[in-house]
Structures are given as structure tokens and as C-alpha cells.
Amino acid sequence: MKIFRYPLTNLVVVARLLHLQRNLLTFIHMNTQESSHNFYTLTFGKLGCEARGIDLKKDVSKEVTAAIKNDVMKHRILIFKDQGIISGDRHVEIAKWFGEPDSTFYKHPRSPHPDVFRVSNDRSEGCTNVGRTGWHIDGSFQEAPFAYSLYHMVSVPTNGATVFCPLTEIIEELPREQRIRWERLYMISDRRSGPIHPLIYSHPLTKKKVLCFHLGMIEGFIWDYKTPQQRVTSEEETYAILQEIHHEFIKDNKARQYRHEWSVGDFIFSDNISVAHEAAPESQLPRSQVGLRVLHRVTTVGHCRPTKEYDYRKELGLH
């Protein structure tokens, strides 16, 4: 019997090729998969998923709406592609899958529905400079922040992204001493009647840690709220804390950020409590330069006041 002997270098090459093949198959499986319900296809992205396979303009079954709600809770953002133009009435109907719409106090005469917040880079078409005051979640100035935000770009400019960032990962990656400091902080809204909320608190559904904040709408902070050590931050201290928070969103060359470049027909479901966002600077470039930008947003009523459902002292070994 003749024995074939392969050089060791050839065996190493073959092994490496097989390893690369396995990794490629794993990558394909992880990044493109059929949903367990088979109503639509999910493609995993840097944050959340793209979804294809259903037309949101048409009525869908209760099973489909339940699947979408579950996937939004699981993935935090769902981007439904190729939806065409969804009317204001239909946008509000879709939002009602998640709860009662919470009408914004900003009204624009061009809005297609009282519950649709219409923003633009042209003041004759919508409210301008929206989302440009810093990283935030929507409704941090309320007793309960908005639960969900649903976005639809009805006029897509050549430039004008929306940028998203996951909150749980921001918190989990904080150095221990910085995490302790943030746990001690409570934000004061710049609204006169605004509530006081913990900076870090528990997501009411997933129980994961998230942030309640709006970098452009915070009057100050309170250290150790409702304890004998309670103290309001000075103006200089407040500014330093805001800069510290901002840094966590932009560090490592914006590694945590997902920049969504809008395409015609995009419709985004966002778990507002678990994902922060801001409009990119280019969102306010003039219409003459990038074309008309019109974004419709509907938010749903939040029912849970931000609350720490854990003992951070125990978690961080301070007892």
C-alpha cells in the first residue's frame, strides 16, 4: 500500500482554510437568519436588525404585531426596509401596537396627523434643529419617558443621518469608580416642573441597566438623592459631568455608535428607553445643498417612572 505524505506546511494551510470556512458559515448564520416565526427576515447589524418581507402599509395579523414587538424588545431597533411612503394615519396606527401615542407639544402645520412630530431641514416643511442638542432619550423631562419611538423618513436627503447608541453597553463598560459615581447621580430636567430621575436605572421590561438623560436639557444633578449626603451639583460640576457622559458616546472613534444613513422606505422601531440617539450635524444642511429632509416620528406613552430595581452598593461590593 502506497502511503502519501503531505508536507506539514500544506496540512497547516488546509486546517486554516477549514477554520476560515467554519467562521464564514457561522458569520452568515449569525448575521442573516429567518425569524423563528417566519413572518419576515432579520439581518443583524451593528445595532439592531434590518427586517424585510412584509409591507407595513397593509394590515397585518396579531401574530405579526406580536412578533415585531418581541423583536423590538430583543434587538432594541428594527429597521424595516422598502416600505415606500407610509401615511401619517397609518404611522399612528402602527404606533398603537406598542401603546397610546403621546402627542408632542411641538406642532407643525405640515404634519399629516396631530400625533406625528414632523422635523425637517426647511422650517416651512417641519420643525428644524431637532435632535441637535446632544445625546438623549425622548421624554426624559416627563414622569415616565416615552416607551417607544417610531421613525419614518418621508423625504430622504443626500446627507442627514440619525445616530443611535446602546445604553446598557455604555454602562457595563464603565470603570468601577466611574460606575459608582454615575449610580449616585440623579438628573434634574431643565423644565420647571420636570421630575428628578436616576441617571442609571432598570429597564422596566428587560431589567437591564439604562440611562435617563438628555445632554441638552439637564439643569443639574443631585448626588445621593434622598440621603443625608444629598447635594446639588454646581454649574461647573454639572458641565463636567455632561462632558463626561458625552465622552462615553464618542470615545474609541465612536465605536459604540450606529449611524443610520436613511434610504427611501425606511421605517424604524426603537426601544426609546434602551437606545440613545441624536441627529447628525448634516441633518440641518440646507435644502439647496442636500435636498429636502422630512422625518416623521411618533412616540408612545411611557408608564414606568425610572427606578433602580437593584442595590448598586451590593452589586459593586460597597457593603
PDB file of C-alpha atoms in Angstrom:
ATOM      1  CA  MET A   1       0.000   0.000   0.000  1.00  0.00           C
ATOM      2  CA  LYS A   2       1.376   3.352  -1.014  1.00  0.00           C
ATOM      3  CA  ILE A   3       1.396   5.981   1.719  1.00  0.00           C
ATOM      4  CA  PHE A   4       1.031   9.594   0.690  1.00  0.00           C
ATOM      5  CA  ARG A   5       2.960  12.038   2.809  1.00  0.00           C
ATOM      6  CA  TYR A   6       1.935  15.690   2.659  1.00  0.00           C
ATOM      7  CA  PRO A   7       4.322  18.406   3.753  1.00  0.00           C
ATOM      8  CA  LEU A   8       3.435  19.857   7.155  1.00  0.00           C
ATOM      9  CA  THR A   9       3.010  23.302   5.627  1.00  0.00           C
ATOM     10  CA  ASN A  10       0.252  22.005   3.333  1.00  0.00           C
ATOM     11  CA  LEU A  11      -1.609  20.473   6.274  1.00  0.00           C
ATOM     12  CA  VAL A  12      -1.448  23.787   8.117  1.00  0.00           C
ATOM     13  CA  VAL A  13      -2.868  25.592   5.084  1.00  0.00           C
ATOM     14  CA  VAL A  14      -5.737  23.086   4.791  1.00  0.00           C
ATOM     15  CA  ALA A  15      -6.520  23.411   8.504  1.00  0.00           C
ATOM     16  CA  ARG A  16      -6.577  27.178   8.255  1.00  0.00           C
ATOM     17  CA  LEU A  17      -8.861  27.071   5.219  1.00  0.00           C
ATOM     18  CA  LEU A  18     -11.289  24.775   7.049  1.00  0.00           C
ATOM     19  CA  HIS A  19     -11.211  27.127  10.048  1.00  0.00           C
ATOM     20  CA  LEU A  20     -11.960  30.133   7.820  1.00  0.00           C
ATOM     21  CA  GLN A  21     -14.804  28.234   6.167  1.00  0.00           C
ATOM     22  CA  ARG A  22     -16.387  27.410   9.541  1.00  0.00           C
ATOM     23  CA  ASN A  23     -16.043  31.052  10.627  1.00  0.00           C
ATOM     24  CA  LEU A  24     -17.639  32.242   7.397  1.00  0.00           C
ATOM     25  CA  LEU A  25     -20.590  29.890   7.781  1.00  0.00           C
ATOM     26  CA  THR A  26     -21.003  30.987  11.395  1.00  0.00           C
ATOM     27  CA  PHE A  27     -20.912  34.655  10.338  1.00  0.00           C
ATOM     28  CA  ILE A  28     -23.545  34.099   7.653  1.00  0.00           C
ATOM     29  CA  HIS A  29     -25.770  32.209  10.086  1.00  0.00           C
ATOM     30  CA  MET A  30     -25.431  34.865  12.791  1.00  0.00           C
ATOM     31  CA  ASN A  31     -25.957  37.850  10.511  1.00  0.00           C
ATOM     32  CA  THR A  32     -28.782  36.626   8.283  1.00  0.00           C
ATOM     33  CA  GLN A  33     -31.446  34.346   9.632  1.00  0.00           C
ATOM     34  CA  GLU A  34     -35.107  33.688   9.303  1.00  0.00           C
ATOM     35  CA  SER A  35     -37.090  34.817  12.332  1.00  0.00           C
ATOM     36  CA  SER A  36     -38.473  31.936  14.368  1.00  0.00           C
ATOM     37  CA  HIS A  37     -41.953  32.991  13.278  1.00  0.00           C
ATOM     38  CA  ASN A  38     -41.029  33.238   9.546  1.00  0.00           C
ATOM     39  CA  PHE A  39     -43.067  36.424   9.043  1.00  0.00           C
ATOM     40  CA  TYR A  40     -40.027  38.389   7.899  1.00  0.00           C
ATOM     41  CA  THR A  41     -36.263  38.041   7.582  1.00  0.00           C
ATOM     42  CA  LEU A  42     -33.852  39.653  10.028  1.00  0.00           C
ATOM     43  CA  THR A  43     -30.331  40.751   9.143  1.00  0.00           C
ATOM     44  CA  PHE A  44     -28.201  41.664  12.142  1.00  0.00           C
ATOM     45  CA  GLY A  45     -26.344  44.948  12.071  1.00  0.00           C
ATOM     46  CA  LYS A  46     -24.029  46.874  14.361  1.00  0.00           C
ATOM     47  CA  LEU A  47     -27.083  47.731  16.457  1.00  0.00           C
ATOM     48  CA  GLY A  48     -30.448  46.070  15.982  1.00  0.00           C
ATOM     49  CA  CYS A  49     -31.626  44.386  12.800  1.00  0.00           C
ATOM     50  CA  GLU A  50     -32.848  45.147   9.330  1.00  0.00           C
ATOM     51  CA  ALA A  51     -36.152  43.475   8.520  1.00  0.00           C
ATOM     52  CA  ARG A  52     -37.591  42.545   5.150  1.00  0.00           C
ATOM     53  CA  GLY A  53     -40.559  40.590   3.938  1.00  0.00           C
ATOM     54  CA  ILE A  54     -43.724  42.426   4.982  1.00  0.00           C
ATOM     55  CA  ASP A  55     -45.492  45.607   3.878  1.00  0.00           C
ATOM     56  CA  LEU A  56     -46.336  47.811   6.858  1.00  0.00           C
ATOM     57  CA  LYS A  57     -48.780  49.827   4.749  1.00  0.00           C
ATOM     58  CA  LYS A  58     -51.104  46.817   4.750  1.00  0.00           C
ATOM     59  CA  ASP A  59     -52.995  45.330   7.667  1.00  0.00           C
ATOM     60  CA  VAL A  60     -51.051  42.634   9.456  1.00  0.00           C
ATOM     61  CA  SER A  61     -52.179  39.896  11.811  1.00  0.00           C
ATOM     62  CA  LYS A  62     -51.960  39.981  15.587  1.00  0.00           C
ATOM     63  CA  GLU A  63     -49.296  37.312  15.344  1.00  0.00           C
ATOM     64  CA  VAL A  64     -47.128  39.598  13.193  1.00  0.00           C
ATOM     65  CA  THR A  65     -47.554  42.601  15.506  1.00  0.00           C
ATOM     66  CA  ALA A  66     -46.677  40.398  18.479  1.00  0.00           C
ATOM     67  CA  ALA A  67     -43.551  39.199  16.651  1.00  0.00           C
ATOM     68  CA  ILE A  68     -42.487  42.785  15.870  1.00  0.00           C
ATOM     69  CA  LYS A  69     -42.994  43.876  19.468  1.00  0.00           C
ATOM     70  CA  ASN A  70     -40.978  40.921  20.717  1.00  0.00           C
ATOM     71  CA  ASP A  71     -38.163  41.567  18.235  1.00  0.00           C
ATOM     72  CA  VAL A  72     -38.002  45.265  19.172  1.00  0.00           C
ATOM     73  CA  MET A  73     -37.641  44.319  22.837  1.00  0.00           C
ATOM     74  CA  LYS A  74     -34.982  41.737  21.969  1.00  0.00           C
ATOM     75  CA  HIS A  75     -32.948  43.709  19.419  1.00  0.00           C
ATOM     76  CA  ARG A  76     -33.821  47.293  20.502  1.00  0.00           C
ATOM     77  CA  ILE A  77     -34.016  48.600  16.934  1.00  0.00           C
ATOM     78  CA  LEU A  78     -35.816  47.142  13.912  1.00  0.00           C
ATOM     79  CA  ILE A  79     -35.309  48.825  10.538  1.00  0.00           C
ATOM     80  CA  PHE A  80     -37.980  47.763   8.082  1.00  0.00           C
ATOM     81  CA  LYS A  81     -36.709  48.351   4.554  1.00  0.00           C
ATOM     82  CA  ASP A  82     -38.513  49.131   1.295  1.00  0.00           C
ATOM     83  CA  GLN A  83     -41.752  50.368   2.858  1.00  0.00           C
ATOM     84  CA  GLY A  84     -42.420  53.208   0.407  1.00  0.00           C
ATOM     85  CA  ILE A  85     -44.222  56.179   1.948  1.00  0.00           C
ATOM     86  CA  ILE A  86     -46.358  55.379   4.994  1.00  0.00           C
ATOM     87  CA  SER A  87     -49.168  57.845   5.674  1.00  0.00           C
ATOM     88  CA  GLY A  88     -49.464  59.743   8.930  1.00  0.00           C
ATOM     89  CA  ASP A  89     -52.648  57.885   9.827  1.00  0.00           C
ATOM     90  CA  ARG A  90     -51.002  54.507   9.246  1.00  0.00           C
ATOM     91  CA  HIS A  91     -47.898  55.587  11.179  1.00  0.00           C
ATOM     92  CA  VAL A  92     -50.078  56.307  14.209  1.00  0.00           C
ATOM     93  CA  GLU A  93     -51.966  53.019  13.772  1.00  0.00           C
ATOM     94  CA  ILE A  94     -48.664  51.126  13.847  1.00  0.00           C
ATOM     95  CA  ALA A  95     -47.540  53.036  16.943  1.00  0.00           C
ATOM     96  CA  LYS A  96     -50.700  51.893  18.734  1.00  0.00           C
ATOM     97  CA  TRP A  97     -49.376  48.327  18.597  1.00  0.00           C
ATOM     98  CA  PHE A  98     -47.000  49.475  21.345  1.00  0.00           C
ATOM     99  CA  GLY A  99     -49.362  51.688  23.332  1.00  0.00           C
ATOM    100  CA  GLU A 100     -51.122  55.026  23.228  1.00  0.00           C
ATOM    101  CA  PRO A 101     -49.325  57.690  21.160  1.00  0.00           C
ATOM    102  CA  ASP A 102     -48.014  60.614  23.198  1.00  0.00           C
ATOM    103  CA  SER A 103     -48.581  63.771  21.180  1.00  0.00           C
ATOM    104  CA  THR A 104     -45.578  66.064  21.185  1.00  0.00           C
ATOM    105  CA  PHE A 105     -46.059  69.663  22.210  1.00  0.00           C
ATOM    106  CA  TYR A 106     -44.240  70.655  19.005  1.00  0.00           C
ATOM    107  CA  LYS A 107     -46.812  71.081  16.258  1.00  0.00           C
ATOM    108  CA  HIS A 108     -46.136  71.926  12.648  1.00  0.00           C
ATOM    109  CA  PRO A 109     -48.861  72.841  10.143  1.00  0.00           C
ATOM    110  CA  ARG A 110     -47.429  70.382   7.594  1.00  0.00           C
ATOM    111  CA  SER A 111     -47.736  67.411   9.951  1.00  0.00           C
ATOM    112  CA  PRO A 112     -50.086  64.759   8.496  1.00  0.00           C
ATOM    113  CA  HIS A 113     -51.543  63.872  11.923  1.00  0.00           C
ATOM    114  CA  PRO A 114     -51.701  65.531  15.375  1.00  0.00           C
ATOM    115  CA  ASP A 115     -49.639  62.674  16.838  1.00  0.00           C
ATOM    116  CA  VAL A 116     -46.916  62.844  14.171  1.00  0.00           C
ATOM    117  CA  PHE A 117     -43.921  65.017  15.004  1.00  0.00           C
ATOM    118  CA  ARG A 118     -42.621  66.368  11.694  1.00  0.00           C
ATOM    119  CA  VAL A 119     -38.989  67.523  11.517  1.00  0.00           C
ATOM    120  CA  SER A 120     -37.060  68.934   8.591  1.00  0.00           C
ATOM    121  CA  ASN A 121     -34.130  70.987   7.385  1.00  0.00           C
ATOM    122  CA  ASP A 122     -36.643  73.510   5.977  1.00  0.00           C
ATOM    123  CA  ARG A 123     -38.747  75.379   8.543  1.00  0.00           C
ATOM    124  CA  SER A 124     -41.619  75.671   6.078  1.00  0.00           C
ATOM    125  CA  GLU A 125     -41.772  71.847   5.965  1.00  0.00           C
ATOM    126  CA  GLY A 126     -41.156  70.852   9.585  1.00  0.00           C
ATOM    127  CA  CYS A 127     -39.554  71.729  12.910  1.00  0.00           C
ATOM    128  CA  THR A 128     -35.843  72.424  12.484  1.00  0.00           C
ATOM    129  CA  ASN A 129     -32.730  71.766  14.618  1.00  0.00           C
ATOM    130  CA  VAL A 130     -34.467  68.819  16.265  1.00  0.00           C
ATOM    131  CA  GLY A 131     -32.186  66.275  17.922  1.00  0.00           C
ATOM    132  CA  ARG A 132     -29.139  68.516  17.702  1.00  0.00           C
ATOM    133  CA  THR A 133     -28.832  69.380  21.407  1.00  0.00           C
ATOM    134  CA  GLY A 134     -26.872  66.288  22.378  1.00  0.00           C
ATOM    135  CA  TRP A 135     -27.287  62.577  23.053  1.00  0.00           C
ATOM    136  CA  HIS A 136     -30.618  61.764  24.664  1.00  0.00           C
ATOM    137  CA  ILE A 137     -33.628  59.560  25.040  1.00  0.00           C
ATOM    138  CA  ASP A 138     -37.029  61.094  24.223  1.00  0.00           C
ATOM    139  CA  GLY A 139     -39.160  62.340  27.103  1.00  0.00           C
ATOM    140  CA  SER A 140     -36.565  62.424  29.891  1.00  0.00           C
ATOM    141  CA  PHE A 141     -38.309  65.570  31.193  1.00  0.00           C
ATOM    142  CA  GLN A 142     -41.518  63.634  31.899  1.00  0.00           C
ATOM    143  CA  GLU A 143     -42.502  61.493  34.870  1.00  0.00           C
ATOM    144  CA  ALA A 144     -42.106  58.490  32.569  1.00  0.00           C
ATOM    145  CA  PRO A 145     -40.006  58.792  29.389  1.00  0.00           C
ATOM    146  CA  PHE A 146     -41.593  57.699  26.124  1.00  0.00           C
ATOM    147  CA  ALA A 147     -41.595  53.922  25.777  1.00  0.00           C
ATOM    148  CA  TYR A 148     -41.068  53.630  22.014  1.00  0.00           C
ATOM    149  CA  SER A 149     -40.144  55.893  19.127  1.00  0.00           C
ATOM    150  CA  LEU A 150     -41.163  55.082  15.549  1.00  0.00           C
ATOM    151  CA  TYR A 151     -39.359  56.942  12.762  1.00  0.00           C
ATOM    152  CA  HIS A 152     -40.133  57.237   9.050  1.00  0.00           C
ATOM    153  CA  MET A 153     -38.206  59.391   6.588  1.00  0.00           C
ATOM    154  CA  VAL A 154     -40.735  60.583   4.019  1.00  0.00           C
ATOM    155  CA  SER A 155     -38.266  62.763   2.124  1.00  0.00           C
ATOM    156  CA  VAL A 156     -34.700  61.450   2.073  1.00  0.00           C
ATOM    157  CA  PRO A 157     -31.828  63.921   1.638  1.00  0.00           C
ATOM    158  CA  THR A 158     -28.455  63.010   0.185  1.00  0.00           C
ATOM    159  CA  ASN A 159     -26.948  63.508   3.643  1.00  0.00           C
ATOM    160  CA  GLY A 160     -28.590  63.648   7.076  1.00  0.00           C
ATOM    161  CA  ALA A 161     -28.186  60.550   9.234  1.00  0.00           C
ATOM    162  CA  THR A 162     -29.664  59.661  12.616  1.00  0.00           C
ATOM    163  CA  VAL A 163     -27.124  58.167  15.032  1.00  0.00           C
ATOM    164  CA  PHE A 164     -28.043  55.599  17.683  1.00  0.00           C
ATOM    165  CA  CYS A 165     -26.126  54.168  20.635  1.00  0.00           C
ATOM    166  CA  PRO A 166     -26.960  51.297  23.029  1.00  0.00           C
ATOM    167  CA  LEU A 167     -27.161  52.320  26.684  1.00  0.00           C
ATOM    168  CA  THR A 168     -26.592  49.065  28.529  1.00  0.00           C
ATOM    169  CA  GLU A 169     -23.173  48.572  26.940  1.00  0.00           C
ATOM    170  CA  ILE A 170     -22.156  52.137  27.826  1.00  0.00           C
ATOM    171  CA  ILE A 171     -22.889  51.377  31.494  1.00  0.00           C
ATOM    172  CA  GLU A 172     -21.358  47.897  31.541  1.00  0.00           C
ATOM    173  CA  GLU A 173     -18.066  49.190  30.141  1.00  0.00           C
ATOM    174  CA  LEU A 174     -17.591  51.947  32.715  1.00  0.00           C
ATOM    175  CA  PRO A 175     -14.621  51.584  35.073  1.00  0.00           C
ATOM    176  CA  ARG A 176     -15.807  50.635  38.566  1.00  0.00           C
ATOM    177  CA  GLU A 177     -15.185  54.023  40.209  1.00  0.00           C
ATOM    178  CA  GLN A 178     -16.877  55.878  37.373  1.00  0.00           C
ATOM    179  CA  ARG A 179     -19.823  53.487  37.527  1.00  0.00           C
ATOM    180  CA  ILE A 180     -20.192  54.179  41.270  1.00  0.00           C
ATOM    181  CA  ARG A 181     -20.224  57.924  40.596  1.00  0.00           C
ATOM    182  CA  TRP A 182     -22.894  57.601  37.933  1.00  0.00           C
ATOM    183  CA  GLU A 183     -25.014  55.388  40.180  1.00  0.00           C
ATOM    184  CA  ARG A 184     -25.028  58.191  42.770  1.00  0.00           C
ATOM    185  CA  LEU A 185     -26.278  60.796  40.285  1.00  0.00           C
ATOM    186  CA  TYR A 186     -29.853  61.929  39.704  1.00  0.00           C
ATOM    187  CA  MET A 187     -30.685  64.275  36.821  1.00  0.00           C
ATOM    188  CA  ILE A 188     -32.677  67.487  37.154  1.00  0.00           C
ATOM    189  CA  SER A 189     -34.582  68.396  33.985  1.00  0.00           C
ATOM    190  CA  ASP A 190     -34.388  71.942  32.702  1.00  0.00           C
ATOM    191  CA  ARG A 191     -38.195  72.078  32.767  1.00  0.00           C
ATOM    192  CA  ARG A 192     -39.507  73.943  35.811  1.00  0.00           C
ATOM    193  CA  SER A 193     -41.944  71.195  36.682  1.00  0.00           C
ATOM    194  CA  GLY A 194     -39.638  68.446  35.499  1.00  0.00           C
ATOM    195  CA  PRO A 195     -39.073  65.393  37.695  1.00  0.00           C
ATOM    196  CA  ILE A 196     -35.827  64.149  39.214  1.00  0.00           C
ATOM    197  CA  HIS A 197     -34.682  60.829  37.765  1.00  0.00           C
ATOM    198  CA  PRO A 198     -31.750  58.479  38.496  1.00  0.00           C
ATOM    199  CA  LEU A 199     -29.110  58.665  35.791  1.00  0.00           C
ATOM    200  CA  ILE A 200     -28.837  54.857  35.797  1.00  0.00           C
ATOM    201  CA  TYR A 201     -31.941  52.756  36.334  1.00  0.00           C
ATOM    202  CA  SER A 202     -33.618  49.469  35.393  1.00  0.00           C
ATOM    203  CA  HIS A 203     -35.373  48.996  32.068  1.00  0.00           C
ATOM    204  CA  PRO A 204     -38.976  48.212  33.101  1.00  0.00           C
ATOM    205  CA  LEU A 205     -39.229  45.147  30.840  1.00  0.00           C
ATOM    206  CA  THR A 206     -35.757  43.688  30.367  1.00  0.00           C
ATOM    207  CA  LYS A 207     -34.427  44.898  33.768  1.00  0.00           C
ATOM    208  CA  LYS A 208     -31.134  45.760  32.071  1.00  0.00           C
ATOM    209  CA  LYS A 209     -29.452  48.971  33.187  1.00  0.00           C
ATOM    210  CA  VAL A 210     -30.134  52.039  31.048  1.00  0.00           C
ATOM    211  CA  LEU A 211     -29.722  55.825  31.256  1.00  0.00           C
ATOM    212  CA  CYS A 212     -32.306  58.583  31.714  1.00  0.00           C
ATOM    213  CA  PHE A 213     -30.770  61.735  30.290  1.00  0.00           C
ATOM    214  CA  HIS A 214     -30.778  64.489  27.686  1.00  0.00           C
ATOM    215  CA  LEU A 215     -27.427  66.226  27.437  1.00  0.00           C
ATOM    216  CA  GLY A 216     -29.073  69.397  26.159  1.00  0.00           C
ATOM    217  CA  MET A 217     -31.966  69.509  28.649  1.00  0.00           C
ATOM    218  CA  ILE A 218     -30.386  68.933  32.065  1.00  0.00           C
ATOM    219  CA  GLU A 219     -30.359  71.730  34.626  1.00  0.00           C
ATOM    220  CA  GLY A 220     -28.083  69.890  37.015  1.00  0.00           C
ATOM    221  CA  PHE A 221     -27.562  66.748  39.054  1.00  0.00           C
ATOM    222  CA  ILE A 222     -28.086  65.659  42.642  1.00  0.00           C
ATOM    223  CA  TRP A 223     -25.567  63.456  44.397  1.00  0.00           C
ATOM    224  CA  ASP A 224     -27.040  60.778  46.684  1.00  0.00           C
ATOM    225  CA  TYR A 225     -30.656  61.907  46.298  1.00  0.00           C
ATOM    226  CA  LYS A 226     -32.884  61.477  49.355  1.00  0.00           C
ATOM    227  CA  THR A 227     -29.996  60.704  51.694  1.00  0.00           C
ATOM    228  CA  PRO A 228     -28.346  62.877  54.359  1.00  0.00           C
ATOM    229  CA  GLN A 229     -25.470  63.382  51.893  1.00  0.00           C
ATOM    230  CA  GLN A 230     -27.744  64.840  49.203  1.00  0.00           C
ATOM    231  CA  ARG A 231     -26.105  67.717  47.320  1.00  0.00           C
ATOM    232  CA  VAL A 232     -26.892  69.621  44.097  1.00  0.00           C
ATOM    233  CA  THR A 233     -24.017  69.985  41.655  1.00  0.00           C
ATOM    234  CA  SER A 234     -22.512  73.383  40.948  1.00  0.00           C
ATOM    235  CA  GLU A 235     -22.672  74.830  37.437  1.00  0.00           C
ATOM    236  CA  GLU A 236     -19.044  73.855  36.786  1.00  0.00           C
ATOM    237  CA  GLU A 237     -19.600  70.370  38.182  1.00  0.00           C
ATOM    238  CA  THR A 238     -22.720  69.901  36.045  1.00  0.00           C
ATOM    239  CA  TYR A 239     -20.825  70.877  32.900  1.00  0.00           C
ATOM    240  CA  ALA A 240     -18.003  68.459  33.742  1.00  0.00           C
ATOM    241  CA  ILE A 241     -20.463  65.577  34.264  1.00  0.00           C
ATOM    242  CA  LEU A 242     -22.235  66.317  30.983  1.00  0.00           C
ATOM    243  CA  GLN A 243     -18.894  66.289  29.190  1.00  0.00           C
ATOM    244  CA  GLU A 244     -18.009  63.016  30.897  1.00  0.00           C
ATOM    245  CA  ILE A 245     -21.234  61.401  29.718  1.00  0.00           C
ATOM    246  CA  HIS A 246     -20.769  62.764  26.202  1.00  0.00           C
ATOM    247  CA  HIS A 247     -17.264  61.314  26.071  1.00  0.00           C
ATOM    248  CA  GLU A 248     -18.573  57.796  26.679  1.00  0.00           C
ATOM    249  CA  PHE A 249     -20.636  58.064  23.489  1.00  0.00           C
ATOM    250  CA  ILE A 250     -17.838  59.290  21.247  1.00  0.00           C
ATOM    251  CA  LYS A 251     -14.745  57.556  22.625  1.00  0.00           C
ATOM    252  CA  ASP A 252     -12.717  54.992  20.669  1.00  0.00           C
ATOM    253  CA  ASN A 253     -13.550  56.766  17.420  1.00  0.00           C
ATOM    254  CA  LYS A 254     -17.317  56.452  18.044  1.00  0.00           C
ATOM    255  CA  ALA A 255     -17.031  52.673  18.240  1.00  0.00           C
ATOM    256  CA  ARG A 256     -20.374  52.203  20.018  1.00  0.00           C
ATOM    257  CA  GLN A 257     -22.377  54.359  17.625  1.00  0.00           C
ATOM    258  CA  TYR A 258     -24.581  53.114  14.801  1.00  0.00           C
ATOM    259  CA  ARG A 259     -25.001  55.757  12.116  1.00  0.00           C
ATOM    260  CA  HIS A 260     -28.167  55.148  10.113  1.00  0.00           C
ATOM    261  CA  GLU A 261     -27.982  56.545   6.603  1.00  0.00           C
ATOM    262  CA  TRP A 262     -31.574  56.807   5.507  1.00  0.00           C
ATOM    263  CA  SER A 263     -32.922  55.173   2.365  1.00  0.00           C
ATOM    264  CA  VAL A 264     -36.306  55.672   0.747  1.00  0.00           C
ATOM    265  CA  GLY A 265     -38.840  53.449   2.513  1.00  0.00           C
ATOM    266  CA  ASP A 266     -37.019  53.027   5.849  1.00  0.00           C
ATOM    267  CA  PHE A 267     -39.287  52.653   8.888  1.00  0.00           C
ATOM    268  CA  ILE A 268     -37.585  52.295  12.286  1.00  0.00           C
ATOM    269  CA  PHE A 269     -38.990  50.873  15.516  1.00  0.00           C
ATOM    270  CA  SER A 270     -36.849  51.887  18.502  1.00  0.00           C
ATOM    271  CA  ASP A 271     -36.996  50.942  22.158  1.00  0.00           C
ATOM    272  CA  ASN A 272     -36.554  54.534  23.313  1.00  0.00           C
ATOM    273  CA  ILE A 273     -35.561  53.522  26.845  1.00  0.00           C
ATOM    274  CA  SER A 274     -32.642  51.315  25.819  1.00  0.00           C
ATOM    275  CA  VAL A 275     -31.203  53.291  22.895  1.00  0.00           C
ATOM    276  CA  ALA A 276     -29.994  56.905  22.870  1.00  0.00           C
ATOM    277  CA  HIS A 277     -29.860  58.935  19.683  1.00  0.00           C
ATOM    278  CA  GLU A 278     -29.068  62.271  18.126  1.00  0.00           C
ATOM    279  CA  ALA A 279     -29.389  63.808  14.685  1.00  0.00           C
ATOM    280  CA  ALA A 280     -26.114  64.082  12.802  1.00  0.00           C
ATOM    281  CA  PRO A 281     -24.880  67.644  12.115  1.00  0.00           C
ATOM    282  CA  GLU A 282     -25.555  67.089   8.415  1.00  0.00           C
ATOM    283  CA  SER A 283     -29.274  66.742   9.179  1.00  0.00           C
ATOM    284  CA  GLN A 284     -29.542  70.526   9.153  1.00  0.00           C
ATOM    285  CA  LEU A 285     -27.631  71.185   5.968  1.00  0.00           C
ATOM    286  CA  PRO A 286     -29.712  73.454   3.716  1.00  0.00           C
ATOM    287  CA  ARG A 287     -32.241  72.029   1.306  1.00  0.00           C
ATOM    288  CA  SER A 288     -30.365  73.644  -1.581  1.00  0.00           C
ATOM    289  CA  GLN A 289     -27.298  71.548  -0.716  1.00  0.00           C
ATOM    290  CA  VAL A 290     -28.656  68.097   0.233  1.00  0.00           C
ATOM    291  CA  GLY A 291     -32.320  68.188  -0.752  1.00  0.00           C
ATOM    292  CA  LEU A 292     -35.396  68.165   1.447  1.00  0.00           C
ATOM    293  CA  ARG A 293     -35.203  66.163   4.666  1.00  0.00           C
ATOM    294  CA  VAL A 294     -38.561  65.314   6.289  1.00  0.00           C
ATOM    295  CA  LEU A 295     -38.728  62.839   9.164  1.00  0.00           C
ATOM    296  CA  HIS A 296     -41.939  61.737  10.858  1.00  0.00           C
ATOM    297  CA  ARG A 297     -41.766  60.464  14.430  1.00  0.00           C
ATOM    298  CA  VAL A 298     -44.446  59.018  16.693  1.00  0.00           C
ATOM    299  CA  THR A 299     -43.721  58.270  20.351  1.00  0.00           C
ATOM    300  CA  THR A 300     -45.774  56.149  22.733  1.00  0.00           C
ATOM    301  CA  VAL A 301     -46.704  56.864  26.332  1.00  0.00           C
ATOM    302  CA  GLY A 302     -44.329  55.625  28.975  1.00  0.00           C
ATOM    303  CA  HIS A 303     -45.886  54.045  32.058  1.00  0.00           C
ATOM    304  CA  CYS A 304     -42.880  53.447  34.295  1.00  0.00           C
ATOM    305  CA  ARG A 305     -41.059  56.133  36.213  1.00  0.00           C
ATOM    306  CA  PRO A 306     -37.282  55.468  36.094  1.00  0.00           C
ATOM    307  CA  THR A 307     -36.440  53.348  39.142  1.00  0.00           C
ATOM    308  CA  LYS A 308     -33.413  51.406  40.321  1.00  0.00           C
ATOM    309  CA  GLU A 309     -34.683  47.869  40.836  1.00  0.00           C
ATOM    310  CA  TYR A 310     -31.366  46.746  42.296  1.00  0.00           C
ATOM    311  CA  ASP A 311     -28.913  47.667  45.038  1.00  0.00           C
ATOM    312  CA  TYR A 312     -25.884  49.091  43.276  1.00  0.00           C
ATOM    313  CA  ARG A 313     -23.879  49.133  46.519  1.00  0.00           C
ATOM    314  CA  LYS A 314     -24.293  45.395  46.845  1.00  0.00           C
ATOM    315  CA  GLU A 315     -23.595  44.792  43.144  1.00  0.00           C
ATOM    316  CA  LEU A 316     -20.410  46.836  43.247  1.00  0.00           C
ATOM    317  CA  GLY A 317     -19.195  45.465  46.560  1.00  0.00           C
ATOM    318  CA  LEU A 318     -19.689  48.609  48.630  1.00  0.00           C
ATOM    319  CA  HIS A 319     -21.393  46.856  51.569  1.00  0.00           C
TER     320      HIS A 319
END
